C-alpha atoms as one frame of an Amber mdcrd trajectory, in Angstrom:
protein
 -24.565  25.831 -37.309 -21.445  24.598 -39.265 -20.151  26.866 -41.973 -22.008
  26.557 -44.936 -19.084  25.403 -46.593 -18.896  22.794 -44.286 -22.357  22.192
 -44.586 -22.218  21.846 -48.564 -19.268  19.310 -48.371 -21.870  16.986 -45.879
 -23.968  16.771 -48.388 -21.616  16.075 -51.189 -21.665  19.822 -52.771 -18.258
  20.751 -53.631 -18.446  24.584 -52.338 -18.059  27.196 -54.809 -18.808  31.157
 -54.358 -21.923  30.702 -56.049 -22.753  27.945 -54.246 -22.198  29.297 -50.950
 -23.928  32.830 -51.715 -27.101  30.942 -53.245 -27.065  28.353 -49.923 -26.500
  31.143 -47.629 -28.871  33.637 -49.404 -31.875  30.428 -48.838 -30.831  30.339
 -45.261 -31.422  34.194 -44.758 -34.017  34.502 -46.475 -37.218  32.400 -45.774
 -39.212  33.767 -48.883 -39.274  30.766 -50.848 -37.700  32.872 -53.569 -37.821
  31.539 -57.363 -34.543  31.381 -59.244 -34.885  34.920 -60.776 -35.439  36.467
 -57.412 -32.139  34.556 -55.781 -30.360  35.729 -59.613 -31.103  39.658 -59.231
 -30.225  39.898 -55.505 -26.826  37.841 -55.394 -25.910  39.604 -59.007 -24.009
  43.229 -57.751 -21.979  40.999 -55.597 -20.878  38.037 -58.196 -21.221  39.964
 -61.428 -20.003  36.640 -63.220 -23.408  35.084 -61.707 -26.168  33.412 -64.560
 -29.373  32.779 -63.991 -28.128  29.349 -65.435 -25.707  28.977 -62.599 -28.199
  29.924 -59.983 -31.017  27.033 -61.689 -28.220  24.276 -61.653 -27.310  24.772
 -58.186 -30.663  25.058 -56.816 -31.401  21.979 -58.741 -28.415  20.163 -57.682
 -29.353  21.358 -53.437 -32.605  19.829 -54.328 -30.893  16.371 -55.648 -28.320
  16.622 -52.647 -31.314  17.609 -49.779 -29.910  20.659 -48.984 -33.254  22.047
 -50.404 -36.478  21.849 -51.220 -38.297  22.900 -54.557 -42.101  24.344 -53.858
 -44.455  24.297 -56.348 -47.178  26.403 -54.957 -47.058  29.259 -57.652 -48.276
  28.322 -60.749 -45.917  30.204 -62.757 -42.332  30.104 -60.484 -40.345  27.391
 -58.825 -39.938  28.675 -55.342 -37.081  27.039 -53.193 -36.932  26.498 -49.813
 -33.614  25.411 -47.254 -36.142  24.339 -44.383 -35.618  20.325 -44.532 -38.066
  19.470 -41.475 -41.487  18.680 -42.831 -43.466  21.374 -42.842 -46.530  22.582
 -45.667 -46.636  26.114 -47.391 -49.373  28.503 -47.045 -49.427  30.914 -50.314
 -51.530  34.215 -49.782 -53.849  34.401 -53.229 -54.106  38.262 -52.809 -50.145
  39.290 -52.003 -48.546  36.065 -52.957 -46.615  35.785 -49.728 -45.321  31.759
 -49.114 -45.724  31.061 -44.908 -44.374  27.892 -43.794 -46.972  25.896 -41.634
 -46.184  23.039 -38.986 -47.529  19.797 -40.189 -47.767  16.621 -37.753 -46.052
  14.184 -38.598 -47.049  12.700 -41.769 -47.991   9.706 -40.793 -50.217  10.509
 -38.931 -52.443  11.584 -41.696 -52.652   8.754 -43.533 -54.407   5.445 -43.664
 -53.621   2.572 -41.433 -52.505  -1.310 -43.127 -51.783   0.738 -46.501 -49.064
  -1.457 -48.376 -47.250   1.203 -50.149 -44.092   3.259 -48.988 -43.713   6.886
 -48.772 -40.808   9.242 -49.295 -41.631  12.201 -49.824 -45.332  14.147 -49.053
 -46.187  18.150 -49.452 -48.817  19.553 -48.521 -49.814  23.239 -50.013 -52.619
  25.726 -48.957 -54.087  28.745 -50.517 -55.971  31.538 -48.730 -55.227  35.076
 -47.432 -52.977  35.976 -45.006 -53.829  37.835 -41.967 -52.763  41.034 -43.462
 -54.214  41.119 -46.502 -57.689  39.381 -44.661 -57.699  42.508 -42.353 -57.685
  44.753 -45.297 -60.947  43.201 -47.195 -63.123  43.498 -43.990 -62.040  47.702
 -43.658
């Protein structure tokens, strides 16, 4: 993949440091992490970092679709730099956020409708296999 520099300017991001750190932090990590997550890990190494700065650029990667905002947790904006379509699985007893393979989208929805689409998400709840394996001990 380009640099993420590079990568930033293709999508009309002028790079920054925090902008690279918080795109290259959502490309290593595929936690869907909220903004206060992203804040306390990239803080020891840009001590000038606010959680301001880190909710204006994710907002801004969302505007520019370098990212996606999730809103699967009712109480955090989780963020995501996986563009292909894809849904989230959230586990309800550990709160883990899986990405899940979707079909196409099309493919799901009615024939000789008259209306466009751009965007679609599509968000599941349940247990994960972990925490599923520890209710039936």
């Amino acid at each position: 993949m380009k640099s993420t520099q590079q990568y930033l300017l293709v999508h009309g991001i002028k790079p920054s440091v925090q902008r690279i750190a918080i795109m290259e932090y959502l490309f290593k990590h595929h936690t869907h992490p909220t903004v206060d997550e992203i804040y306390t890990e990239l803080l020891p190494q840009i001590p000038t970092l606010s959680k301001t700065t880190v909710y204006n650029t994710l907002k801004l990667f969302v505007q520019q679709g370098t990212a996606m905002q999730i809103d699967i947790d009712e109480k955090n904006a989780r963020f995501d730099s996986v563009m292909e379509t894809h849904g989230h699985f959230r586990c309800k007893a550990c709160g883990c956020i899986i990405d899940i393979p979707l079909p196409e989208i099309h493919h799901l929805l009615p024939q000789n409708t008259d209306f466009s689409i751009d965007e679609a998400y599509v968000n599941v709840k349940g247990l994960c296999a972990e925490c599923k394996s520890r209710q039936s001990c």
